[in-house]
mmCIF file of C-alpha atoms and ligand atoms in Angstrom:
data_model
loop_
_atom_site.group_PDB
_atom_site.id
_atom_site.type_symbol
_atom_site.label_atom_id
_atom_site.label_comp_id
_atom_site.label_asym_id
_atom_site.label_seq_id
_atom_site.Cartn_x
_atom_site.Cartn_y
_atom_site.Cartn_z
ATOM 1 C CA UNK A 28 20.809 16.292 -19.337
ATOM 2 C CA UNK A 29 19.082 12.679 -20.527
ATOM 3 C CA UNK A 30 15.956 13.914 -21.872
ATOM 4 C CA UNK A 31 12.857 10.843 -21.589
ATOM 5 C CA UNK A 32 9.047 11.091 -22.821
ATOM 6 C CA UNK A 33 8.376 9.774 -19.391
ATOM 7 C CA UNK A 34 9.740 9.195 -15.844
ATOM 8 C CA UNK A 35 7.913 6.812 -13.905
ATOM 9 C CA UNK A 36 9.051 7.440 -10.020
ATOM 10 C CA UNK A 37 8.744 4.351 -8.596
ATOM 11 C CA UNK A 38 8.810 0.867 -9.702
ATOM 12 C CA UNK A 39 6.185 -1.370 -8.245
ATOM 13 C CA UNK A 40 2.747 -2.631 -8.645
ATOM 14 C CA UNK A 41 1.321 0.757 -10.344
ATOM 15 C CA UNK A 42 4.669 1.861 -11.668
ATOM 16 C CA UNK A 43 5.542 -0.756 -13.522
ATOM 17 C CA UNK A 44 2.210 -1.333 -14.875
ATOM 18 C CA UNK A 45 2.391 2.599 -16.469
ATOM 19 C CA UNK A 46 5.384 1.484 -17.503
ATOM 20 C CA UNK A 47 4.850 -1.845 -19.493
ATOM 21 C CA UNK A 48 1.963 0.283 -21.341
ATOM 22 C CA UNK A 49 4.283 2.815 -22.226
ATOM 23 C CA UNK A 50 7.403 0.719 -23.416
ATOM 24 C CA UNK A 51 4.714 -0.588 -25.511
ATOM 25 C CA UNK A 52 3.457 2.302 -27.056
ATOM 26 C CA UNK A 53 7.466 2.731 -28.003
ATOM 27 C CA UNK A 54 8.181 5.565 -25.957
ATOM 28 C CA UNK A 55 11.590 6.001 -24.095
ATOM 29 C CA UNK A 56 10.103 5.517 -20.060
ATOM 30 C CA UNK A 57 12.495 5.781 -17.597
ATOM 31 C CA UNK A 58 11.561 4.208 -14.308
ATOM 32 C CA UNK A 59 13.088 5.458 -10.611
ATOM 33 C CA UNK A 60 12.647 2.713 -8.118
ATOM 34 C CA UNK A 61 14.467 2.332 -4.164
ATOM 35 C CA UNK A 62 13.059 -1.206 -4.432
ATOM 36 C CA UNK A 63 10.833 -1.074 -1.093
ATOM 37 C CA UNK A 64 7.600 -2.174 -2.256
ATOM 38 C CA UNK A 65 4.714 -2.023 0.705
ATOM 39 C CA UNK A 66 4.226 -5.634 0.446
ATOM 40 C CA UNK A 67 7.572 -6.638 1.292
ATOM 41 C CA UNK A 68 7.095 -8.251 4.769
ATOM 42 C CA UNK A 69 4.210 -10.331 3.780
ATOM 43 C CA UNK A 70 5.586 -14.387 3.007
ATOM 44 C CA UNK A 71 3.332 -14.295 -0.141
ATOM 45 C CA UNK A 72 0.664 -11.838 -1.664
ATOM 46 C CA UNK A 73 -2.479 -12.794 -2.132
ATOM 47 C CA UNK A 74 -5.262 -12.216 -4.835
ATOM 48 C CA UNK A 75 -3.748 -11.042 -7.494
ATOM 49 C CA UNK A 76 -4.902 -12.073 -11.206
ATOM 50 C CA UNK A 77 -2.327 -14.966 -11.969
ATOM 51 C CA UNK A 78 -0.448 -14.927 -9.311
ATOM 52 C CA UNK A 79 -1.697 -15.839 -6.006
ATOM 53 C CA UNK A 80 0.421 -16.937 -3.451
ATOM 54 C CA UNK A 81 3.829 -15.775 -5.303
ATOM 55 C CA UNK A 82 5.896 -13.526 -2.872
ATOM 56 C CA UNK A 83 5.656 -10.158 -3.586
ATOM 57 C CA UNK A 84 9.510 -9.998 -4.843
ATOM 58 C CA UNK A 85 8.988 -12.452 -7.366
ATOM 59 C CA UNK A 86 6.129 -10.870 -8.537
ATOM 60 C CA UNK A 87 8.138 -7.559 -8.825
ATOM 61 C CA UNK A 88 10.749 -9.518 -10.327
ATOM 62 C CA UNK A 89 8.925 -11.039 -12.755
ATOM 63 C CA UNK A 90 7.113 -7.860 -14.205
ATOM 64 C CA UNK A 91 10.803 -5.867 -14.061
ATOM 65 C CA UNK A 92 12.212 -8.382 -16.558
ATOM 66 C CA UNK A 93 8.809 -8.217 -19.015
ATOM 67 C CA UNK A 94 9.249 -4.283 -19.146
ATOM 68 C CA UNK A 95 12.818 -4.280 -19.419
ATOM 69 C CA UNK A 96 12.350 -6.595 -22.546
ATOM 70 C CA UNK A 97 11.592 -3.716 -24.181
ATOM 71 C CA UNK A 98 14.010 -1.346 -25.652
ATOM 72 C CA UNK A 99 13.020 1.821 -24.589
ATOM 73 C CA UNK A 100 12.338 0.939 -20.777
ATOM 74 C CA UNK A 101 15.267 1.780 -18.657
ATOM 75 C CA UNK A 102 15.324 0.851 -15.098
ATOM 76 C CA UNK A 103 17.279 3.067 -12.254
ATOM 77 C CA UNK A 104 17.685 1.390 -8.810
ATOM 78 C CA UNK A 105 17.719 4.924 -7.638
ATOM 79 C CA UNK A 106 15.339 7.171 -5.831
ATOM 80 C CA UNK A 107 14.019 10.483 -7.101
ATOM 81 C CA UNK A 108 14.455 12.996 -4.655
ATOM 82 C CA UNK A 109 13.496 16.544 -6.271
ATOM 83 C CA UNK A 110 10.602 16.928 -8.720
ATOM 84 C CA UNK A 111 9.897 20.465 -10.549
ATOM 85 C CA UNK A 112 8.052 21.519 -13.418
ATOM 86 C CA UNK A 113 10.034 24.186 -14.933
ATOM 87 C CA UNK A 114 8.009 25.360 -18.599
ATOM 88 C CA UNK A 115 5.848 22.364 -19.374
ATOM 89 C CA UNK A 116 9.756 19.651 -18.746
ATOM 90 C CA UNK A 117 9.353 18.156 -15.537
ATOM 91 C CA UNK A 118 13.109 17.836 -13.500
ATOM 92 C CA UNK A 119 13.429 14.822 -11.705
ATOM 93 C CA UNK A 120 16.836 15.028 -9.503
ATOM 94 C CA UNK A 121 18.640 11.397 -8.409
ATOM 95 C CA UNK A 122 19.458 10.338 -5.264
ATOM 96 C CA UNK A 123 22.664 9.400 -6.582
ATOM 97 C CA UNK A 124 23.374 12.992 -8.114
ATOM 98 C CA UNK A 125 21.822 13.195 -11.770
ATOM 99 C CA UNK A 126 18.769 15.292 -13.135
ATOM 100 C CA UNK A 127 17.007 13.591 -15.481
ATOM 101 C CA UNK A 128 13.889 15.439 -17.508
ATOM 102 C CA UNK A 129 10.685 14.128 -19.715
ATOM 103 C CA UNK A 130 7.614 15.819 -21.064
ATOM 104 C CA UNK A 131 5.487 13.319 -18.548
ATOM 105 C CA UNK A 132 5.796 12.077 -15.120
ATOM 106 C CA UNK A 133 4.221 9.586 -13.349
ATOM 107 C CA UNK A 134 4.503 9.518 -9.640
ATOM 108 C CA UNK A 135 3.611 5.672 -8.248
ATOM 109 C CA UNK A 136 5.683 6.122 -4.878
ATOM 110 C CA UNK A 137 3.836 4.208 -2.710
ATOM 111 C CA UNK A 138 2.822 5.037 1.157
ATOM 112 C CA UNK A 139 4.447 4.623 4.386
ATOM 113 C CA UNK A 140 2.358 2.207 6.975
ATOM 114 C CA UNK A 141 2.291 4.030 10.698
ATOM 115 C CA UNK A 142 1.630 1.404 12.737
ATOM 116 C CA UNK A 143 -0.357 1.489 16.312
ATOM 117 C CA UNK A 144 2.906 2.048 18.506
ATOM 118 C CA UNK A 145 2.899 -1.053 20.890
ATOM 119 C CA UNK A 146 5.678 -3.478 21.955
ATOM 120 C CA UNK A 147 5.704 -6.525 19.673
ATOM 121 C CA UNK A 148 3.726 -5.600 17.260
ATOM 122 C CA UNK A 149 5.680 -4.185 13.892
ATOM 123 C CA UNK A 150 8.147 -6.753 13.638
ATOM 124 C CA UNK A 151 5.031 -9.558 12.883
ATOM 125 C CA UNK A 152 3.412 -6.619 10.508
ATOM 126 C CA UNK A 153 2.880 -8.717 7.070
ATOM 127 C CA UNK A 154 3.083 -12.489 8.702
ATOM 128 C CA UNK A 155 1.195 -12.801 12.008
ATOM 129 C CA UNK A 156 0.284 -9.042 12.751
ATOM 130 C CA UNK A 157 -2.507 -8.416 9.453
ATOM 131 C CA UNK A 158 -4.131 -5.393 8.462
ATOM 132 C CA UNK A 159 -6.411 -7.008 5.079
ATOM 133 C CA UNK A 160 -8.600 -10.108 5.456
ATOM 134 C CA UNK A 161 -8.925 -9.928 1.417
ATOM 135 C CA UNK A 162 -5.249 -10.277 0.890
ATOM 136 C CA UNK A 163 -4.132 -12.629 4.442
ATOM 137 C CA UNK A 164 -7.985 -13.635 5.878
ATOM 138 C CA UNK A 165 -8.198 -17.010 4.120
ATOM 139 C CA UNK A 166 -4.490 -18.623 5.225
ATOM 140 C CA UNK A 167 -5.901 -17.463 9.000
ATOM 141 C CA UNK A 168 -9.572 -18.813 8.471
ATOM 142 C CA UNK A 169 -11.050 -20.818 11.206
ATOM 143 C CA UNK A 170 -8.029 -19.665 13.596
ATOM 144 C CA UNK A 171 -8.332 -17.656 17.229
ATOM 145 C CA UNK A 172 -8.547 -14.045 15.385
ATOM 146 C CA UNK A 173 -7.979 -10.334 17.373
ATOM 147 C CA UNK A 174 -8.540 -7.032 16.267
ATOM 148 C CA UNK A 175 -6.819 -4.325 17.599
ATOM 149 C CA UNK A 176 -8.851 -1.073 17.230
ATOM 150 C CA UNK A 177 -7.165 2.332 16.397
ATOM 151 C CA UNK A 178 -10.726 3.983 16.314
ATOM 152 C CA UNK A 179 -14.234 3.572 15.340
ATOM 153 C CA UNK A 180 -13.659 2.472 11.660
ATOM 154 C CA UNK A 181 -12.210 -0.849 13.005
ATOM 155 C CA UNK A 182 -15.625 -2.009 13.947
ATOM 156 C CA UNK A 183 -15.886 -2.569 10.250
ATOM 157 C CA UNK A 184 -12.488 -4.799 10.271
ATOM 158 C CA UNK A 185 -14.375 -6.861 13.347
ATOM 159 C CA UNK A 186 -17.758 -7.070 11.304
ATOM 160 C CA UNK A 187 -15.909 -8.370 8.121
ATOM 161 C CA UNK A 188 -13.821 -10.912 9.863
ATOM 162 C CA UNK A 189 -16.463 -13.606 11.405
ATOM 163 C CA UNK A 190 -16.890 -14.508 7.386
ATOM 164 C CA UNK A 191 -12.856 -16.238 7.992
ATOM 165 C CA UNK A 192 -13.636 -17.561 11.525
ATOM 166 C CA UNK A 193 -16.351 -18.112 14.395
ATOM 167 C CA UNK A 194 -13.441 -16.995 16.800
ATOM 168 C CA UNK A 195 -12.911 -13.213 16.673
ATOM 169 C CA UNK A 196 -12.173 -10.654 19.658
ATOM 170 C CA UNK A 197 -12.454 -6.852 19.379
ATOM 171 C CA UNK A 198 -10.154 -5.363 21.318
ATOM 172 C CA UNK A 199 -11.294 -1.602 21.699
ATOM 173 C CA UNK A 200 -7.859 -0.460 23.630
ATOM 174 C CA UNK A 201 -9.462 2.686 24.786
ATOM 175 C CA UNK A 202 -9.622 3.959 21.496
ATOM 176 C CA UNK A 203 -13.229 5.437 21.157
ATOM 177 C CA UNK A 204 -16.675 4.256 23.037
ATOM 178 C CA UNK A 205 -18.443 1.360 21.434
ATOM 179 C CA UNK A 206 -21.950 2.853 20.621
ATOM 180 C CA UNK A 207 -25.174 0.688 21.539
ATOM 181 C CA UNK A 208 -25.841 -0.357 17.234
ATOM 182 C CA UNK A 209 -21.988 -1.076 17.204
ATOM 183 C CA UNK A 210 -22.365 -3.459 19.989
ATOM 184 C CA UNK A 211 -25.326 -5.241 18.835
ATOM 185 C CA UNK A 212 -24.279 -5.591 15.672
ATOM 186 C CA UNK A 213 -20.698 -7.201 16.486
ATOM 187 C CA UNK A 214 -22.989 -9.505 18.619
ATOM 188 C CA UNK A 215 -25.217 -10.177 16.384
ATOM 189 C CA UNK A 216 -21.925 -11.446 14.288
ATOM 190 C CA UNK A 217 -20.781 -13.410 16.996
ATOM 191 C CA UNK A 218 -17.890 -11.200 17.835
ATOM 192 C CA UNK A 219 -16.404 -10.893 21.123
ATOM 193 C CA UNK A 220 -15.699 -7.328 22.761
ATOM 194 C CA UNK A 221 -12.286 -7.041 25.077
ATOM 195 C CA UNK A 222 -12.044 -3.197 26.798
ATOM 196 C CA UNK A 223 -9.022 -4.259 28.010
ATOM 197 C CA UNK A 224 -5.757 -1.642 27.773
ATOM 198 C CA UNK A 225 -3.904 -3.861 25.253
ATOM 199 C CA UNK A 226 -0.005 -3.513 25.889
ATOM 200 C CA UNK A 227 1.993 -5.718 24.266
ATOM 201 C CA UNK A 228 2.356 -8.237 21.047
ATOM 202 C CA UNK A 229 3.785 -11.369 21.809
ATOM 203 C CA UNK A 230 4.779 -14.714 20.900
ATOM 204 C CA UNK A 231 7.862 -16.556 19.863
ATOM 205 C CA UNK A 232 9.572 -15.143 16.953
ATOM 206 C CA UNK A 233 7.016 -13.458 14.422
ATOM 207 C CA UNK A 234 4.926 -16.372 15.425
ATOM 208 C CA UNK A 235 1.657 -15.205 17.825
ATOM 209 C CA UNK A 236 1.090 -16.458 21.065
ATOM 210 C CA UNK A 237 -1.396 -13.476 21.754
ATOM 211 C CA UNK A 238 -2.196 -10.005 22.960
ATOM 212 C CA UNK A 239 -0.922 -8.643 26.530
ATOM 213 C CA UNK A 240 -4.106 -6.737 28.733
ATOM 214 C CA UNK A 241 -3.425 -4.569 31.018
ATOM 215 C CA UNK A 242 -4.681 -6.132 34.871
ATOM 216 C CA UNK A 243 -4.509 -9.765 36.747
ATOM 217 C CA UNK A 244 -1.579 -9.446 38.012
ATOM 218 C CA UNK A 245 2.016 -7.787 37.391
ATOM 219 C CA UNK A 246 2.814 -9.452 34.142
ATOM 220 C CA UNK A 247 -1.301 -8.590 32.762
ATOM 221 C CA UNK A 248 -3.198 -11.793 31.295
ATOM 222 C CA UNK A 249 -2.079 -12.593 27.371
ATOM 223 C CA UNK A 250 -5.072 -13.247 25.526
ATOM 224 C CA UNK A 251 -4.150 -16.205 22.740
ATOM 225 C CA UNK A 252 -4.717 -15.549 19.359
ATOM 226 C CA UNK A 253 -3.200 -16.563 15.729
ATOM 227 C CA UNK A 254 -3.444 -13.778 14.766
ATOM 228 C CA UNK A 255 -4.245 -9.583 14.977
ATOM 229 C CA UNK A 256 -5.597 -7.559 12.726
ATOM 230 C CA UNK A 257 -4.939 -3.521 12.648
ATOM 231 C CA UNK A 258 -5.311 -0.600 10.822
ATOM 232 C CA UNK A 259 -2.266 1.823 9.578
ATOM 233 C CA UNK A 260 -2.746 5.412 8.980
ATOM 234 C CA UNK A 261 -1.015 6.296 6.030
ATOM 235 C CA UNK A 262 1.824 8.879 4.530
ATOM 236 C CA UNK A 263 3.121 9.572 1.388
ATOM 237 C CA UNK A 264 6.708 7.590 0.837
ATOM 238 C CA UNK A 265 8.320 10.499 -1.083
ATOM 239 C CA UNK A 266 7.933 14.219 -1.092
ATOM 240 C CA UNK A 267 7.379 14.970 -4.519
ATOM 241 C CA UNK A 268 3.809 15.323 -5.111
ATOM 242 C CA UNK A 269 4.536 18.212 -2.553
ATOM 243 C CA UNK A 270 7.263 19.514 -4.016
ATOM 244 C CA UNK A 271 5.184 19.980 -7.507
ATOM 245 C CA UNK A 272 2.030 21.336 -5.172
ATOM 246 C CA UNK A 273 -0.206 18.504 -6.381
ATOM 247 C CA UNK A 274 -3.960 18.921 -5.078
ATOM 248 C CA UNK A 275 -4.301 16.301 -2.298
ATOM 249 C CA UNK A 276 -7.335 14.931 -0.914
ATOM 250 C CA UNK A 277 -7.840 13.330 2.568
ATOM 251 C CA UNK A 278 -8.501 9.587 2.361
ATOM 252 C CA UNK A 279 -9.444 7.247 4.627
ATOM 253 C CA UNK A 280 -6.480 6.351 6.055
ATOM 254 C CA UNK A 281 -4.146 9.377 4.961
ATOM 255 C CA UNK A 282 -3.468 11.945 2.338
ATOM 256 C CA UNK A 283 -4.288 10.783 -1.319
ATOM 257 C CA UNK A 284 -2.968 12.766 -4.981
ATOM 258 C CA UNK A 285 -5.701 14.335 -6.493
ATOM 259 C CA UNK A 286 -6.486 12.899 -10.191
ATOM 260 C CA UNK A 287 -8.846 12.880 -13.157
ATOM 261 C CA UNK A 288 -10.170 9.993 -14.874
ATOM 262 C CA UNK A 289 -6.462 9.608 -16.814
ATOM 263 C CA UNK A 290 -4.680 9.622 -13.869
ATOM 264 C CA UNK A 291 -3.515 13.298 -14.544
ATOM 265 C CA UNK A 292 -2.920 15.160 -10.902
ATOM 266 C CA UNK A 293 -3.873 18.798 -10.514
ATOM 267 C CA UNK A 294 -0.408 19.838 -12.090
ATOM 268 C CA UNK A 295 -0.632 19.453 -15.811
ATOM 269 C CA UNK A 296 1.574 16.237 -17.098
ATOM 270 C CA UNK A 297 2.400 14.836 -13.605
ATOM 271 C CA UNK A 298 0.031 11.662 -13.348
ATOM 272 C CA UNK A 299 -0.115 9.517 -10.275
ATOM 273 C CA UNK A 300 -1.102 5.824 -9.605
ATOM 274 C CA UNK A 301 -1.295 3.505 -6.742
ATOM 275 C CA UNK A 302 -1.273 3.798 -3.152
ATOM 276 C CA UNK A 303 -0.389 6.978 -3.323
ATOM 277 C CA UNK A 304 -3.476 8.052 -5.519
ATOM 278 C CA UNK A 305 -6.166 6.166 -4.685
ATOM 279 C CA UNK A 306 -8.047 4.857 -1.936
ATOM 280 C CA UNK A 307 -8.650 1.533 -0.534
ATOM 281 C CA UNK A 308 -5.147 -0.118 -1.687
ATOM 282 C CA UNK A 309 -3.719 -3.262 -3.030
ATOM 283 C CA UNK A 310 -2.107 -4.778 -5.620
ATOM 284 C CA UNK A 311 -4.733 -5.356 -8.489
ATOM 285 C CA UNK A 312 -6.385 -1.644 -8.273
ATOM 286 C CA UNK A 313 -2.793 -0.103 -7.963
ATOM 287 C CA UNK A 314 -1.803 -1.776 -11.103
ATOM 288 C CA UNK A 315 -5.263 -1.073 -12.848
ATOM 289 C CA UNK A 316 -4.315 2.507 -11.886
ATOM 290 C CA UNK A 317 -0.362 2.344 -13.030
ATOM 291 C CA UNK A 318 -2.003 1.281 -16.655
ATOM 292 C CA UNK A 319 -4.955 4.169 -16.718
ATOM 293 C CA UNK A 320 -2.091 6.482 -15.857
ATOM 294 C CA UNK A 321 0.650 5.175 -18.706
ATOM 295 C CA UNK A 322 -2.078 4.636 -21.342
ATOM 296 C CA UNK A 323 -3.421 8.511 -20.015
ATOM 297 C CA UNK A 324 0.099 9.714 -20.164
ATOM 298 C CA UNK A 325 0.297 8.222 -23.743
ATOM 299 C CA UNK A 326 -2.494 9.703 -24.887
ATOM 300 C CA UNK A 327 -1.827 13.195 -24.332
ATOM 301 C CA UNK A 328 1.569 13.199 -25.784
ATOM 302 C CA UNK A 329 0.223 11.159 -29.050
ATOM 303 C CA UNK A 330 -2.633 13.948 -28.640
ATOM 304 C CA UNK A 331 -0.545 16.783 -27.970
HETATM 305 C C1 FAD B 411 1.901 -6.154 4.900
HETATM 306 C C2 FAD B 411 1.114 -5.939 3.634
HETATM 307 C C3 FAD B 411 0.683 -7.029 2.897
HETATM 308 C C4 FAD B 411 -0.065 -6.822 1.747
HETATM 309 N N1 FAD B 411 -0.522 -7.913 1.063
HETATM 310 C C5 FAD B 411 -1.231 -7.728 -0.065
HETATM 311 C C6 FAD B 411 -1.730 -8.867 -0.775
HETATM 312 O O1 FAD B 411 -1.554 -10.028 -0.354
HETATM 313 N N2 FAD B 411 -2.459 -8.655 -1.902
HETATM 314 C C7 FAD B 411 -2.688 -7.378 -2.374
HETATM 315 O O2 FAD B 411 -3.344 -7.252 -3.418
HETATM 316 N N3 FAD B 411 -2.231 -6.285 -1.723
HETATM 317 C C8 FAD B 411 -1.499 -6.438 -0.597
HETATM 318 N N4 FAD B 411 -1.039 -5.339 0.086
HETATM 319 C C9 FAD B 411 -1.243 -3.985 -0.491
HETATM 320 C C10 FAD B 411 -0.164 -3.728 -1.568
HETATM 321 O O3 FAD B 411 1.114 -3.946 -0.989
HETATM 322 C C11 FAD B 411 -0.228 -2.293 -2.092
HETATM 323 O O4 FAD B 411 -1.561 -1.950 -2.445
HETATM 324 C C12 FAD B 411 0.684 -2.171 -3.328
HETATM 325 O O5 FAD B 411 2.011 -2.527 -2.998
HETATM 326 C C13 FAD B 411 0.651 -0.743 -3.878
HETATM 327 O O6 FAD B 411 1.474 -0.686 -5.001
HETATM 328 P P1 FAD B 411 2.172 0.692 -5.406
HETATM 329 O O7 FAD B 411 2.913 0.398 -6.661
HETATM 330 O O8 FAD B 411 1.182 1.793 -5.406
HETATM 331 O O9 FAD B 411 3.172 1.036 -4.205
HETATM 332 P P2 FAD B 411 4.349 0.175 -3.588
HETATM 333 O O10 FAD B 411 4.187 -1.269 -3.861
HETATM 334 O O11 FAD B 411 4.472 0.591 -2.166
HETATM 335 O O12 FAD B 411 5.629 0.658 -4.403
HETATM 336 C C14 FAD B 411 6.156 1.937 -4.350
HETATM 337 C C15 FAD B 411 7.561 1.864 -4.954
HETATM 338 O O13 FAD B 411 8.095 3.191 -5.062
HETATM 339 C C16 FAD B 411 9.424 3.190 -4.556
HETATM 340 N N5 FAD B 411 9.728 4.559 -4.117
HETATM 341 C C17 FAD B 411 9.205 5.247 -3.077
HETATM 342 N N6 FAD B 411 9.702 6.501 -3.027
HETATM 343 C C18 FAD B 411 10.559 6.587 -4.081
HETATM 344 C C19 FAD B 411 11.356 7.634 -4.590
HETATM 345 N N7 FAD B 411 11.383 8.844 -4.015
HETATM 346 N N8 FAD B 411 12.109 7.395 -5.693
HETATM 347 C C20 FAD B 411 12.094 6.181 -6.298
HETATM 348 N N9 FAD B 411 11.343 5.150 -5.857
HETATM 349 C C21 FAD B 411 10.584 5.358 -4.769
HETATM 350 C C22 FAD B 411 9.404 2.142 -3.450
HETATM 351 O O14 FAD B 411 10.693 1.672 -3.147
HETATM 352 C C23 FAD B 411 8.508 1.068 -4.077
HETATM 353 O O15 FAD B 411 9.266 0.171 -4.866
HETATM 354 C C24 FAD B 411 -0.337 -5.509 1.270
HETATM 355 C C25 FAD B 411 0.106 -4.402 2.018
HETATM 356 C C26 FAD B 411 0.803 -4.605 3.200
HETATM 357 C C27 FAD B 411 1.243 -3.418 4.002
#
C-alpha cells in the first residue's frame, strides 16, 4: 500500500492551500480531489487577495499547477470514499479502488448547498440567484434587489443589502413572523417587506425577470427584480469526518468539524479546513484555514 506523510482529501480553496505549505516543508502530500469546488456556478469569484474577478476554475487551476511544481505533491482526480484510523495510520480508500495511508490527514471536503426548493430557482444559483453580497453584492449594486427569506436570520441578509442598492424587497414567504424591531429596523433601512407566498423563479435563461407571488390572478403577479438573494443550509460533501467520529459542532447554517487552534479535529492527526470546518465561508478564510491546518499538520510530525 503507497504509504504518504499526508493525504489531503479534497483539492480546493483550503486543500490546496494545506497542501502548497506542506510540499514546501518537503513532505510527500498526496491530495484526493472530485474537482467540484462550491464556487463552480458563479461566472467569476470575487474578493479574493490577487485575484478578483478570475473564475473560480482558473483560480483552482492556477494554484493546482504551483503545488504540483513541487516534487512531492501528487494530485489524484479521485474521491476518497472510506477514512479509518487504524493504530495512529489513517486508511484512506479510492473511489477508483486503491487504499492509500499517511501518518496525517487533512479533510478540506467542502459542503453541499440545500437550496430553498422552488421552481426556477437552482439553476440561476451562482449568476442571478445570490446567496453573499461580499462575494456578488457589488456587480448587482444599484439594481432592483429581492431577498427570499428561509427564516428569521435573513433579516440580517435584508439589513446588509441597502449598503449595494436603495431598491431592496424582503420577501418573508411565510417563513417566520416579522417581529415589531425587525420591521422598524428594515424600514428604517429603507427596505421593502413582501408577505407574499413566493412560488416561482423566473426569467429568461439564468437571466432574472423576477419572483412569482402567489394571488392576482391565475398566473400570480411576478415581482421584477435583478436579482435574489437566499440562504442555503448546509451538509457535509463527504462522509468521512463521520466515518472517523470527528466531534461536530452545529453552525449556523449546518454541521461544522470540530478543531483546535492547528486545525487538529477531535481525532488525533485528522485536521480539517474550509467549509467544512469553519463557519461563515468563502474563499480567503477557507484558504487561511487549509494553511493553519498544513503548517499544524507539519508541525506535529516535525514535533513528533
Ligand atoms: C455560488 C457561490 C459563489 C461563491 N462565490 C464566492 C466568491 O465570489 N468569493 C468567495 O470568497 N467565496 C465565494 N463562495 C464561497 C466559496 O465557494 C467557499 O467558501 C469555498 O469554495 C470553500 O473552499 P473549500 O476548499 O473549503 O471547499 P470547496 O471549494 O467546496 O472544495 C471542496 C473540494 O473537495 C472535493 N471533494 C468533496 N468530497 C470529496 C471526496 N470524498 N474525495 C475527494 N474530493 C472531494 C470537491 O470536489 C471540491 O473540489 C461562493 C459560494 C457559492 C455557493
Amino acid at each position: 500500500m503507497e504509504t504518504f506523510d499526508v493525504i489531503v482529501a479534497g483539492g480546493s480553496f483550503a486543500g490546496l492551500s494545506a497542501a502548497m505549505q506542506l510540499a514546501r516543508a518537503r513532505r510527500r502530500v498526496l491530495v484526493v480531489d472530485t474537482g467540484l469546488p462550491r464556487n463552480r456556478f458563479a461566472h467569476a469569484s470575487h474578493g479574493f487577495f490577487g485575484q478578483d474577478g478570475r473564475t473560480p476554475a482558473e483560480i483552482l487551476g492556477t494554484a493546482r499547477a504551483q503545488v504540483l511544481a513541487y516534487p512531492t505533491a501528487e494530485l489524484r482526480e479521485d474521491e476518497a470514499t472510506h477514512a479509518a484510523a487504524i493504530e495512529g495510520v489513517l486508511e484512506i480508500t479510492l473511489g477508483s479502488g486503491g487504499l492509500v495511508r499517511a501518518r496525517r490527514l487533512v479533510l478540506a471536503t467542502g459542503v453541499i448547498d440545500e437550496l430553498p426548493d422552488l421552481p426556477g430557482l437552482r439553476e440561476r444559483w451562482g449568476i442571478t440567484v445570490l446567496h453573499c453580497p461580499y462575494c456578488h453584492g457589488y456587480e448587482v449594486a444599484g439594481r432592483r434587489l429581492g431577498v427570499l427569506a428561509v427564516g428569521e436570520a435573513s433579516v440580517h441578509q435584508a439589513l446588509l443589502l441597502p449598503d449595494w442598492s436603495g431598491d431592496v424587497t424582503l420577501f418573508t414567504n411565510g417563513t417566520f413572523e416579522l417581529a415589531a424591531d425587525h420591521r422598524q429596523a428594515l424600514s428604517a433601512r429603507g427596505v421593502r417587506v413582501d408577505p407574499r407566498p413566493v412560488v416561482a423563479v423566473v426569467g429568461d435563461g439564468a437571466e432574472l425577470e423576477g419572483v412569482r407571488v402567489a394571488g392576482g390572478g391565475d398566473d400570480g403577479t411576478v415581482v421584477a427584480l435583478d436579482a435574489l438573494f437566499t440562504s442555503s443550509r448546509t451538509r457535509m460533501a463527504s462522509p468521512l469526518a463521520e466515518q472517523l467520529g470527528c466531534g461536530l459542532d452545529e453552525g449556523p447554517s449546518g454541521p461544522v468539524i470540530r478543531t483546535d487552534a492547528w486545525k487538529e479535529t477531535t481525532v488525533p492527526g485528522v485536521y480539517a479546513a474550509g467549509d467544512v470546518a469553519r463557519a461563515p465561508h468563502n474563499a480567503t478564510w477557507a484558504s487561511a484555514d487549509g494553511v493553519t491546518a498544513g503548517i499544524g499538520a507539519h508541525r506535529s510530525l516535525a514535533l513528533a
